PDB file of C-alpha atoms and ligand atoms in Angstrom:
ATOM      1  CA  UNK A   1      -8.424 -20.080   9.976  1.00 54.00           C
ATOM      2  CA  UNK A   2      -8.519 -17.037   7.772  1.00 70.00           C
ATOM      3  CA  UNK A   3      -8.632 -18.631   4.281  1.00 80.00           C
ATOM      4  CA  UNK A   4      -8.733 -17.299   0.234  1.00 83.00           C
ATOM      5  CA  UNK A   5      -7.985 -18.514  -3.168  1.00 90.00           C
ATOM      6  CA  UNK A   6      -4.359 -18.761  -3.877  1.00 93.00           C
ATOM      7  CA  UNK A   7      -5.556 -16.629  -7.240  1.00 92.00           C
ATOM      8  CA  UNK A   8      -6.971 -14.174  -5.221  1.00 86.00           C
ATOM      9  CA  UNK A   9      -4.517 -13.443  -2.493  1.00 87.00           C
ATOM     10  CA  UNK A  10      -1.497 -13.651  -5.410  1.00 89.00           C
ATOM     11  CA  UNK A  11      -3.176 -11.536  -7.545  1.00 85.00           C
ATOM     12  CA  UNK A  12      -3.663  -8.894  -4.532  1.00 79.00           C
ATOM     13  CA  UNK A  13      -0.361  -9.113  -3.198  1.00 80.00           C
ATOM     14  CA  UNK A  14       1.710  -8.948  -7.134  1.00 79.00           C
ATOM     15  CA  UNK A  15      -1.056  -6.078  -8.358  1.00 73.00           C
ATOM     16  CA  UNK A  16      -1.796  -8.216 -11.148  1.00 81.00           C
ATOM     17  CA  UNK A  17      -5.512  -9.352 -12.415  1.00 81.00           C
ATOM     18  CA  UNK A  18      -7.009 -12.589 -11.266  1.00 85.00           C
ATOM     19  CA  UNK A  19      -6.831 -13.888 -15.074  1.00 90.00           C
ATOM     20  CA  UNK A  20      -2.856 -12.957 -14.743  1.00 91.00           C
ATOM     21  CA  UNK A  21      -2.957 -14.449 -11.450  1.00 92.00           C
ATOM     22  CA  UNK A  22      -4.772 -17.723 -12.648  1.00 95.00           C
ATOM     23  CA  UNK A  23      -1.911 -17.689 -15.317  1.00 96.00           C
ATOM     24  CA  UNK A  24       1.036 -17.484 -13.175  1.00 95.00           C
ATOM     25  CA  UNK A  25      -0.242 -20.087 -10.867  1.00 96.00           C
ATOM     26  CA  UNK A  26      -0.861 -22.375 -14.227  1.00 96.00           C
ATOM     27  CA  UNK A  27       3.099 -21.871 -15.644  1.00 96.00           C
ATOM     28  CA  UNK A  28       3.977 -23.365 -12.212  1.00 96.00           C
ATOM     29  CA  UNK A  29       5.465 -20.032 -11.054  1.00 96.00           C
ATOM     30  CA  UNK A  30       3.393 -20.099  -7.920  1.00 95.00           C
ATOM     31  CA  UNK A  31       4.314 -21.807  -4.238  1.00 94.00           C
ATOM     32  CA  UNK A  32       2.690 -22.255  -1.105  1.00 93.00           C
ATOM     33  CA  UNK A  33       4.991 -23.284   1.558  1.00 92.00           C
ATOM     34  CA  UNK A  34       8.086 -24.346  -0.390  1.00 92.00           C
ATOM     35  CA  UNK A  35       5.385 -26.389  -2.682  1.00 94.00           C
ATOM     36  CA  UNK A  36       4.689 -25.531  -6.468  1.00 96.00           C
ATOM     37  CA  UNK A  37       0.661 -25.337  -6.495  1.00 95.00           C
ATOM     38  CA  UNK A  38      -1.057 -25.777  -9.374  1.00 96.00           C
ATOM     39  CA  UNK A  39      -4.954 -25.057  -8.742  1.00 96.00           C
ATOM     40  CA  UNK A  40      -5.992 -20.914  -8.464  1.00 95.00           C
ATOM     41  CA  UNK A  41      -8.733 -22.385  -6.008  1.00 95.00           C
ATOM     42  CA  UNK A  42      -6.567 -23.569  -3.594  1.00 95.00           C
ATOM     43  CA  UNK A  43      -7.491 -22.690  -0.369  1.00 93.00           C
ATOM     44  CA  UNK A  44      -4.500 -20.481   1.597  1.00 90.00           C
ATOM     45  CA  UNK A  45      -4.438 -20.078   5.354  1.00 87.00           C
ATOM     46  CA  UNK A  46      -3.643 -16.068   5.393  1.00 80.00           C
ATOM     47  CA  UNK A  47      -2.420 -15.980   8.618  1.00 77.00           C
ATOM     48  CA  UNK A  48       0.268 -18.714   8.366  1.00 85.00           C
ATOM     49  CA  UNK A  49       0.920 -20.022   4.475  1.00 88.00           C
ATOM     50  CA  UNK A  50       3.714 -18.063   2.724  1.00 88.00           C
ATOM     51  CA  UNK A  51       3.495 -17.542  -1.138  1.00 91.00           C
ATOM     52  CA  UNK A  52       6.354 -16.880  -3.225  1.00 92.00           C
ATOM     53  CA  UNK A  53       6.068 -16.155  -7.163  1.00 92.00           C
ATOM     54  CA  UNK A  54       9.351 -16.879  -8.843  1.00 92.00           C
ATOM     55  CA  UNK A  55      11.079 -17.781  -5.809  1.00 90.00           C
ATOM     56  CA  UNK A  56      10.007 -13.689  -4.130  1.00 87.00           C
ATOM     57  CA  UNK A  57       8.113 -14.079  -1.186  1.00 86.00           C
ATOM     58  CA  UNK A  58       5.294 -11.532  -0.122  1.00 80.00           C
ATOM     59  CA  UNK A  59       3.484 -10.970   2.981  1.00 75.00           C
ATOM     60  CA  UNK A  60       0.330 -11.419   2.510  1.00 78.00           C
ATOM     61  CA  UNK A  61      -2.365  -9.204   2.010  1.00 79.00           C
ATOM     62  CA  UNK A  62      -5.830  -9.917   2.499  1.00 78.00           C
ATOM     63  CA  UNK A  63      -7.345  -6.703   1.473  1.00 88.00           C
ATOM     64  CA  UNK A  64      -6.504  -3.117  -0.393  1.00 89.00           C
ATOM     65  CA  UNK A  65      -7.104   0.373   1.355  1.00 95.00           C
ATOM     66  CA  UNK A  66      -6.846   2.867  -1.007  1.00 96.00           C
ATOM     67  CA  UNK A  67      -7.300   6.706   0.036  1.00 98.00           C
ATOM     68  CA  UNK A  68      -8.549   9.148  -2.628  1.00 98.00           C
ATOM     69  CA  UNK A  69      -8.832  12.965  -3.290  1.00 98.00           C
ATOM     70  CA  UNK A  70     -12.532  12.671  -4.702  1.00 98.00           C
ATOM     71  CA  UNK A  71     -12.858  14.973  -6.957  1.00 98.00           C
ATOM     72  CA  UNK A  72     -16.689  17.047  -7.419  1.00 98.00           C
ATOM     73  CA  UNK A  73     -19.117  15.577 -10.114  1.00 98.00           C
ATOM     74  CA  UNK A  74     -17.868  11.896  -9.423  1.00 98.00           C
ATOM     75  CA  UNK A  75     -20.627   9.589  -7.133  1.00 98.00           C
ATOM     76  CA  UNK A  76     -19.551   7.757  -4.281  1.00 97.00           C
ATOM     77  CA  UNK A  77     -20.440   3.892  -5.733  1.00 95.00           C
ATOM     78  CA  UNK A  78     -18.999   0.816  -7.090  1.00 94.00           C
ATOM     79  CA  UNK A  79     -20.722   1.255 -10.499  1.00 93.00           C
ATOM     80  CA  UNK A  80     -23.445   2.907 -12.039  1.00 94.00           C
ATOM     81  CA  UNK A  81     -24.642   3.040 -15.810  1.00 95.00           C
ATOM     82  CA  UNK A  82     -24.006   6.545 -16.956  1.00 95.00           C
ATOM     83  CA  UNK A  83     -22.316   8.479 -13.959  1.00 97.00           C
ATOM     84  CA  UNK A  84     -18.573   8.041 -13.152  1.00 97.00           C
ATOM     85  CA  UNK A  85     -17.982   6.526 -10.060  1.00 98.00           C
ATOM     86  CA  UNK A  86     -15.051   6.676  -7.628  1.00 98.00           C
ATOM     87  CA  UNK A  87     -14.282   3.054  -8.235  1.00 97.00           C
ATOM     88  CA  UNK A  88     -14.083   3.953 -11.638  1.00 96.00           C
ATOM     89  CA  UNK A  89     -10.738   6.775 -11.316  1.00 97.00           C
ATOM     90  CA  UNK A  90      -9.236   3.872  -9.106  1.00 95.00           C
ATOM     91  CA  UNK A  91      -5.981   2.994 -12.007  1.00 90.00           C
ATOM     92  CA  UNK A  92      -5.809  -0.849 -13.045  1.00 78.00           C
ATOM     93  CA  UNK A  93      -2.824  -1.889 -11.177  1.00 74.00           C
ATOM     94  CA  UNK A  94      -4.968  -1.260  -7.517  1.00 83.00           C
ATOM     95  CA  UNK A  95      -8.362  -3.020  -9.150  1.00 79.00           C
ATOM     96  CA  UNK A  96      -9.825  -5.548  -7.680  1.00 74.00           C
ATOM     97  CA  UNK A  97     -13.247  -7.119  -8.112  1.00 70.00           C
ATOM     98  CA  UNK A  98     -15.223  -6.150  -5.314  1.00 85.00           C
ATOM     99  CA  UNK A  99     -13.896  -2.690  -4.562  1.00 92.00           C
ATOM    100  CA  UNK A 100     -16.396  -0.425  -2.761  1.00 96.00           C
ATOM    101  CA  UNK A 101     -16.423   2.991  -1.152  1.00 97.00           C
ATOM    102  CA  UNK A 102     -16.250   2.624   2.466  1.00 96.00           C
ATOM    103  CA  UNK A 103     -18.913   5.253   3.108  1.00 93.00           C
ATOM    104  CA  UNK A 104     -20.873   8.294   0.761  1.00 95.00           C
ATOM    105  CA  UNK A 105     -19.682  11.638   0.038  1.00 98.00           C
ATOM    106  CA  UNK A 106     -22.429  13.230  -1.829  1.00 98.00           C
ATOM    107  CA  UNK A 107     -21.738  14.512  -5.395  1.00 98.00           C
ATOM    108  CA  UNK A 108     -20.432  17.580  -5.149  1.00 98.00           C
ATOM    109  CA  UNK A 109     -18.275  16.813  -1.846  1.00 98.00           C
ATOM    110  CA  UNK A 110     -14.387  16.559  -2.396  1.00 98.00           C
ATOM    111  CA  UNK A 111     -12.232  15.210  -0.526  1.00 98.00           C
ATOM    112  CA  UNK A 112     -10.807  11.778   1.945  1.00 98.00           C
ATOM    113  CA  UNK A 113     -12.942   9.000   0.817  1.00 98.00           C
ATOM    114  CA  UNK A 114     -11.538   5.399   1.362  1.00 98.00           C
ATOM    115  CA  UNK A 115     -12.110   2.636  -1.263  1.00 98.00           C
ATOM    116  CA  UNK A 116     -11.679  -1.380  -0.051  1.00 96.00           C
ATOM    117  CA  UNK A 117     -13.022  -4.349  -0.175  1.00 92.00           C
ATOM    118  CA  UNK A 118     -13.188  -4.568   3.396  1.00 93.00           C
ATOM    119  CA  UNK A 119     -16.703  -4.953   4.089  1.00 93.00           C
ATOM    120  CA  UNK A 120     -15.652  -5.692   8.142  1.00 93.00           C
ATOM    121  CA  UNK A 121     -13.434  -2.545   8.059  1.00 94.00           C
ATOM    122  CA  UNK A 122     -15.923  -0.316   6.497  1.00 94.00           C
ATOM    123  CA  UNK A 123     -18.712  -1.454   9.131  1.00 92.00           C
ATOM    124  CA  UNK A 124     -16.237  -0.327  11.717  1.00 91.00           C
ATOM    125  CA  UNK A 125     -15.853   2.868   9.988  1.00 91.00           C
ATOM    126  CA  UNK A 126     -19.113   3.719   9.786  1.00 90.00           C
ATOM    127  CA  UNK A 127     -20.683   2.489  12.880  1.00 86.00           C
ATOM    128  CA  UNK A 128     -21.147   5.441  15.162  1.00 79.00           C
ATOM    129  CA  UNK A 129     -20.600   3.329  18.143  1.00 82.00           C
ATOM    130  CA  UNK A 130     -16.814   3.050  17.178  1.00 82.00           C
ATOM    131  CA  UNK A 131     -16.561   7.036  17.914  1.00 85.00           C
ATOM    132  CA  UNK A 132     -14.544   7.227  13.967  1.00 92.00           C
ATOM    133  CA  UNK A 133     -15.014  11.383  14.073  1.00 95.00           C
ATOM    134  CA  UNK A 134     -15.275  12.281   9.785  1.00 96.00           C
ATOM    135  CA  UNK A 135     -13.724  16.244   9.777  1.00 98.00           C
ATOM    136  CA  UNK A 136     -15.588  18.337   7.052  1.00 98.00           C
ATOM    137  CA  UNK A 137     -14.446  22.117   5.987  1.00 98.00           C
ATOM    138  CA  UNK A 138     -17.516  23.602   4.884  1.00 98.00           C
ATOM    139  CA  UNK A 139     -17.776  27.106   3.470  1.00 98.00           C
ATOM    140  CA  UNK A 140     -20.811  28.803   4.568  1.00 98.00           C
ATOM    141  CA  UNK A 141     -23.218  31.220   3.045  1.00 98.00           C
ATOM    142  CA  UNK A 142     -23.475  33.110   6.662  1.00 98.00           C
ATOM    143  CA  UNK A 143     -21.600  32.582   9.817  1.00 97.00           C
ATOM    144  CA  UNK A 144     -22.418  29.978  12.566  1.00 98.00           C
ATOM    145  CA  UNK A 145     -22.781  31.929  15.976  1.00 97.00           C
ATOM    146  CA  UNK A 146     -21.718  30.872  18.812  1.00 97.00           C
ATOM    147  CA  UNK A 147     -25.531  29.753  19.804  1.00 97.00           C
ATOM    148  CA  UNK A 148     -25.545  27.602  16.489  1.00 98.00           C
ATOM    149  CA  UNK A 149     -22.151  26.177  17.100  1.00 98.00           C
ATOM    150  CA  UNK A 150     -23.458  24.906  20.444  1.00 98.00           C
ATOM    151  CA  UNK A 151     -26.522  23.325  19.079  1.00 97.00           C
ATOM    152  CA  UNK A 152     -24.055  21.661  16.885  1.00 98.00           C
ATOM    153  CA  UNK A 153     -21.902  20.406  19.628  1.00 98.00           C
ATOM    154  CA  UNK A 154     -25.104  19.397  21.587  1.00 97.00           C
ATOM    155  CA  UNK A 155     -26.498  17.323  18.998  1.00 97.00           C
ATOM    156  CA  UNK A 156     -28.882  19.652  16.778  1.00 97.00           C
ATOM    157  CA  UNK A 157     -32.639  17.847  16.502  1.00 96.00           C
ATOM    158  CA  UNK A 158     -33.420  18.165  12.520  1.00 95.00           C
ATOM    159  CA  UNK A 159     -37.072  19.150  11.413  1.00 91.00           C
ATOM    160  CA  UNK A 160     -37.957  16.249  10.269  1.00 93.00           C
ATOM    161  CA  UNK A 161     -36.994  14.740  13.620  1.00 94.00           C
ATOM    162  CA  UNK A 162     -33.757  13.329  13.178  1.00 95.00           C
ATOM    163  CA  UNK A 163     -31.468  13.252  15.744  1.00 96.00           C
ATOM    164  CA  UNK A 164     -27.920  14.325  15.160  1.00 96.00           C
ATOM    165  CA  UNK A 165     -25.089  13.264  17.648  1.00 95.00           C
ATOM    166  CA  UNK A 166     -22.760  15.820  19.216  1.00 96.00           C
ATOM    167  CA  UNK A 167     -20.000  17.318  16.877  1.00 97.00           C
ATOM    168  CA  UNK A 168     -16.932  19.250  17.036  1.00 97.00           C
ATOM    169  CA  UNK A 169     -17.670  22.352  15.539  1.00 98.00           C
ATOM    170  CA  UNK A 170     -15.054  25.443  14.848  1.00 98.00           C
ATOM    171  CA  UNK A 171     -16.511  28.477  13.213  1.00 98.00           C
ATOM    172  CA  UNK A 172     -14.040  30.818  11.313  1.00 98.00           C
ATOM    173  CA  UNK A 173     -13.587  33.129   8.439  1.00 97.00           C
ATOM    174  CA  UNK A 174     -10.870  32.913   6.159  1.00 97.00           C
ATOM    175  CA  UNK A 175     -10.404  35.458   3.612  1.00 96.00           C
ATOM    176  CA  UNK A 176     -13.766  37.326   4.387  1.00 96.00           C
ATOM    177  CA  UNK A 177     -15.714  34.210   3.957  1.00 97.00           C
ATOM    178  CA  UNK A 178     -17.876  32.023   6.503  1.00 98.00           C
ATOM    179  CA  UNK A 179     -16.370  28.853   7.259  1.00 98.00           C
ATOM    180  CA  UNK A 180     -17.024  26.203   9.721  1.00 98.00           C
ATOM    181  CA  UNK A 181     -14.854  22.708  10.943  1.00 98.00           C
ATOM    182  CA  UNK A 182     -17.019  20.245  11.879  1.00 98.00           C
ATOM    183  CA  UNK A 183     -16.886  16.818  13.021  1.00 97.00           C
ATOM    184  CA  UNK A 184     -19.286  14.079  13.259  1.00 96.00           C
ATOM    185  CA  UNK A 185     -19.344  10.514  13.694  1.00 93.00           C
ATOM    186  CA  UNK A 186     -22.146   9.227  11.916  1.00 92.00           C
ATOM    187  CA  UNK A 187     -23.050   9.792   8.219  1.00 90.00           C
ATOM    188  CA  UNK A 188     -26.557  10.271   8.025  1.00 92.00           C
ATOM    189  CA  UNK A 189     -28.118  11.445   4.188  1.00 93.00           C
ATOM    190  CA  UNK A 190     -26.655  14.944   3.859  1.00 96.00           C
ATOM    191  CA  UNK A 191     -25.573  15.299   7.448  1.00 97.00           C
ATOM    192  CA  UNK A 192     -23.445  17.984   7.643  1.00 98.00           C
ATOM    193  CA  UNK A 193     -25.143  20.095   4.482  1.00 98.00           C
ATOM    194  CA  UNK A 194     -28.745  19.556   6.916  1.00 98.00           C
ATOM    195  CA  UNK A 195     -27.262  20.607   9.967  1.00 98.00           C
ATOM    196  CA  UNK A 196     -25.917  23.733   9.205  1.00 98.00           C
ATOM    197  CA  UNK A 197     -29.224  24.693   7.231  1.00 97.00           C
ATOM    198  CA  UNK A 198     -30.764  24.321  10.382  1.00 97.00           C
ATOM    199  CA  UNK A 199     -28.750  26.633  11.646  1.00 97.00           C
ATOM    200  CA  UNK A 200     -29.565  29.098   8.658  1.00 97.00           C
ATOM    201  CA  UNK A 201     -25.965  28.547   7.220  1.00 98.00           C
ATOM    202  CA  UNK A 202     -26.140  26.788   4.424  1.00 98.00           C
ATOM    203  CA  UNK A 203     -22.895  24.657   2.569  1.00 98.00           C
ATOM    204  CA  UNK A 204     -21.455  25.867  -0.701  1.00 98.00           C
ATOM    205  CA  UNK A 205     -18.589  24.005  -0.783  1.00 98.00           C
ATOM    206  CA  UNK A 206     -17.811  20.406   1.293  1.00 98.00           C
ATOM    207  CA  UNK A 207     -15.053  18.961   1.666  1.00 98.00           C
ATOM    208  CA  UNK A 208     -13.738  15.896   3.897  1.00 98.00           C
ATOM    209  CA  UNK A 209     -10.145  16.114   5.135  1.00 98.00           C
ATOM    210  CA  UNK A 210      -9.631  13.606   7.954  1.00 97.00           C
ATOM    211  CA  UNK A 211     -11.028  10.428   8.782  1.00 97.00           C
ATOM    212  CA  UNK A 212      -9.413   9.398  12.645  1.00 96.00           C
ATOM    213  CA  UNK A 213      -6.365  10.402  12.442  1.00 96.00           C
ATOM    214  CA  UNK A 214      -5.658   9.996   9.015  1.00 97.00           C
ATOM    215  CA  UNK A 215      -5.604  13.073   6.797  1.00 98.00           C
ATOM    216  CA  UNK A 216      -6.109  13.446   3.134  1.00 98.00           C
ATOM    217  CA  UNK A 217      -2.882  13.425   1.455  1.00 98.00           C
ATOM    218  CA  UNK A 218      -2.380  16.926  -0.092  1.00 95.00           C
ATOM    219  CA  UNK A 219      -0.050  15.237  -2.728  1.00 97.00           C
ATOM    220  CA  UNK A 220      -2.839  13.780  -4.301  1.00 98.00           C
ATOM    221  CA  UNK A 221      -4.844  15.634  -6.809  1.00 98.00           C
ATOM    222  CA  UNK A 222      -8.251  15.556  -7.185  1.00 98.00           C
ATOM    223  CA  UNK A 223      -9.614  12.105  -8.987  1.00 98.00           C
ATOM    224  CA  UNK A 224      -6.110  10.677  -7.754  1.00 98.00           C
ATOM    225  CA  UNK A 225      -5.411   7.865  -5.412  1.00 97.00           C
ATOM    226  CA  UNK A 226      -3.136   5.578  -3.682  1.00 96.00           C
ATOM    227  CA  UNK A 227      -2.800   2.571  -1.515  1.00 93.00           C
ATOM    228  CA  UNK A 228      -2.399   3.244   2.154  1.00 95.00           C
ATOM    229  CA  UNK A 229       0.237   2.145   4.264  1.00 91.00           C
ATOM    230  CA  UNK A 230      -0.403  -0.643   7.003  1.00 88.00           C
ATOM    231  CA  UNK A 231       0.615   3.114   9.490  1.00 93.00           C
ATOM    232  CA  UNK A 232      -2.246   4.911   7.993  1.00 95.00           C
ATOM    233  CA  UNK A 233      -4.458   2.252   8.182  1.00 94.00           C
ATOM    234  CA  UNK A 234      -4.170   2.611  12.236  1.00 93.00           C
ATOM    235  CA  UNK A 235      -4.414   6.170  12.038  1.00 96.00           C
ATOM    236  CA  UNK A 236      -8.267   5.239  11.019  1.00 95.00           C
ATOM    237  CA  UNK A 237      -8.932   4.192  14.552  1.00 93.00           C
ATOM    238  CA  UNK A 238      -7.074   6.668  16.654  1.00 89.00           C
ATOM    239  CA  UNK A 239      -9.224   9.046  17.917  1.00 75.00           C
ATOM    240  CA  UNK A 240      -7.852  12.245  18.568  1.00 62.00           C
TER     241      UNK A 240
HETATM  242  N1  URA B 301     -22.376  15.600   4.966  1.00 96.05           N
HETATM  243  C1  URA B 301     -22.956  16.084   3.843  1.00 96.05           C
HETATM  244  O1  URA B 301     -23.881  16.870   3.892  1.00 96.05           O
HETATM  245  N2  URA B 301     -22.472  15.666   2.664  1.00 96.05           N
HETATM  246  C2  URA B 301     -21.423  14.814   2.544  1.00 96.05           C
HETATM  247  O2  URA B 301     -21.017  14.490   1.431  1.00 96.05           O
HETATM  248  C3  URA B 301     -20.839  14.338   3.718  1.00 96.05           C
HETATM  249  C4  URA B 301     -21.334  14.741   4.928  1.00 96.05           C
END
């Protein structure tokens, strides 16, 4: 049985804190199954129990998904002393405790990241063996030929002897400038920055605009965010 607090899955599911959870749950204004419950630890079955808080019933929700246009100068982390952190630009009502990117963009990357606190989700994500293909725009210093771009798609061998899995690569110009779509399915340190430079193209810009399926919202701004529906959440895992 999938179980969580009762303070925990009602603060999730009515965007409040756990302390404002706690509270509700305290003033009586909290039942599980028809039944006023009184203790936040109570244990809920989140596949069956049904919560209502003043007499409003919610599906429940286990965890958040929230999709973000990371801005550049922001790190991708839960917390750190003196740099901002993406967890950080994530706006009260979608807090939770344990929020987490599910993967790195480097510093000065923009873009799709995803911030849970999924940690099964994110393993998925990240695992290459789930075939999850990450698109990246990258502007280039120089063009990728077409020998480069097949290296690419090959699986380019690093220098240093790392081995880099076959991506999708399109190489274009747009406005008289190198640019180059690629696609990989792993996130090694750097990946896509290292791979080009092997190529003698190196990145001046990054940015991440799909994940799956699922694009990055052009609505959002950078350094904003939202939560994802349970439809882009499936997006995630469709391959295309
Ligand atoms: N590859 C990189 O080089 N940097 C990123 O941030 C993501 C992929």
């Amino acid at each position: 049985m999938p179980s969580e607090r009762l303070d925990k899955i009602t603060a999730l599911n009515c965007s409040v804190s756990r302390r404002d959870a706690r509270k509700l749950i305290k003033e009586g204004r909290v039942s599980v199954n028809g039944q006023t419950v009184l203790r936040a630890e109570t244990e809920i079955d989140t596949a069956t129990d049904e919560i209502t808080v003043d007499g409003v019933s919610y599906a429940i929700k286990e965890h958040i998904y929230i999709m973000m246009n990371k801005p550049a100068g922001v790190i991708s982390a839960s917390e750190d002393i003196k740099k901002t952190t993406v967890v950080d630009l994530v706006p009260q009502r979608l807090r939770r405790r344990s929020l987490f990117p599910a993967g790195r963009l480097d510093r000065d990357t923009t873009g799709l990241i995803i911030i849970t606190d999924d940690g099964a989700f994110t393993h998925r994500l990240l695992s290459p063996s789930h075939h999850v293909y990450k698109r990246y725009i990258a502007k280039l210093d120089a063009p990728l030929d077409a020998g480069s771009v097949k290296r690419l798609e090959e699986g380019i061998l690093l220098e240093d002897g790392t081995h880099c899995l076959p991506a999708r690569v399109k190489a274009y110009e747009k406005d008289g400038e190198p640019f180059a779509q690629i696609e990989i399915r792993e996130g090694k340190y750097h990946q896509v920055k290292r791979m080009t430079a092997a190529c003698g193209s190196h990145v001046t810009e990054l940015q991440r605009v799909k994940i799956g399926a699922l694009s990055l919202d052009e609505g959002l701004a950078p350094g904003e965010c939202r939560e994802m529906t349970p439809e882009e959440l499936a997006l995630v895992f469709e391959n295309e």
